[in-house]
């Protein structure tokens, strides 16, 4: 029996329950058992827990971010002891397979979800990487960007945003504008590499860039920001919306009828090949994970309380064990 955090009902952080009698997961052909070192808290975890995205099956082990060591493998790609990372479908509210929830000592991954962890970076923090980086990568890739493309990233200091800014610059070779609060303007420009930053509290990006449109807008916010983003797209630009509680199904349906421009909704998918590209950039120190705060698994309730505060910078990481 091993430790895991699960919910038996939805509600406030108090419904998160750390148990020590969770059955160690077993694996099937093409799967890998991973001994976890770290995971993270993502907004979707909080929304599943509080019932905004009600889970299809309870009890549920939350979490989709994985960083650790291969413990057992039924795959030719991976062997015991490999340092690995992955996004699993444990993050998804409709998933019924508790083996792949990552708030646990051990979790299961399909072999093609995994990527080699970058050398020189501790697994103790790498659990903060998979979901947000893959979300950012897939959101940007949807725009079929060419070098020099103009990219607007909303909430550039957040979990997805801080990687979208960096990947747009490093991997997609784009010109990047990012919105941020006044306390994060210097951080987004000087540490993340944005070409321009917009103080969303004092400036209206739709007015500022009405004559300098973008090839893609990556929007983690929605609502009024979404409507204004339409006005700063090029004739063939892409609006890339990150699925969140502000997602409006009517706007999605309307977006399907766009001519020339493209409306895309991003619900991140596990992808080991894409994650390996991201990890290679991390290993070369071309992009950086910004850690907001680290909690131990036993303090998962406090981690959720902290993660639900607005305007955090970077990721909330949950450490499960030490890298040996």
PDB file of C-alpha atoms in Angstrom, residues 22 58 64 115 147 152 210 250:
ATOM      1  CA  UNK A  22      -3.904   3.149  -1.611  1.00  0.00           C
ATOM      2  CA  UNK A  58     -15.481   9.067  -7.376  1.00  0.00           C
ATOM      3  CA  UNK A  64      -1.839  14.829 -14.374  1.00  0.00           C
ATOM      4  CA  UNK A 115       9.842  12.035 -22.258  1.00  0.00           C
ATOM      5  CA  UNK A 147       9.533  32.870 -37.963  1.00  0.00           C
ATOM      6  CA  UNK A 152       0.030  38.036 -28.184  1.00  0.00           C
ATOM      7  CA  UNK A 210      -5.625  47.862 -33.374  1.00  0.00           C
ATOM      8  CA  UNK A 250     -21.805  29.877 -27.903  1.00  0.00           C
TER       9      UNK A 250
END
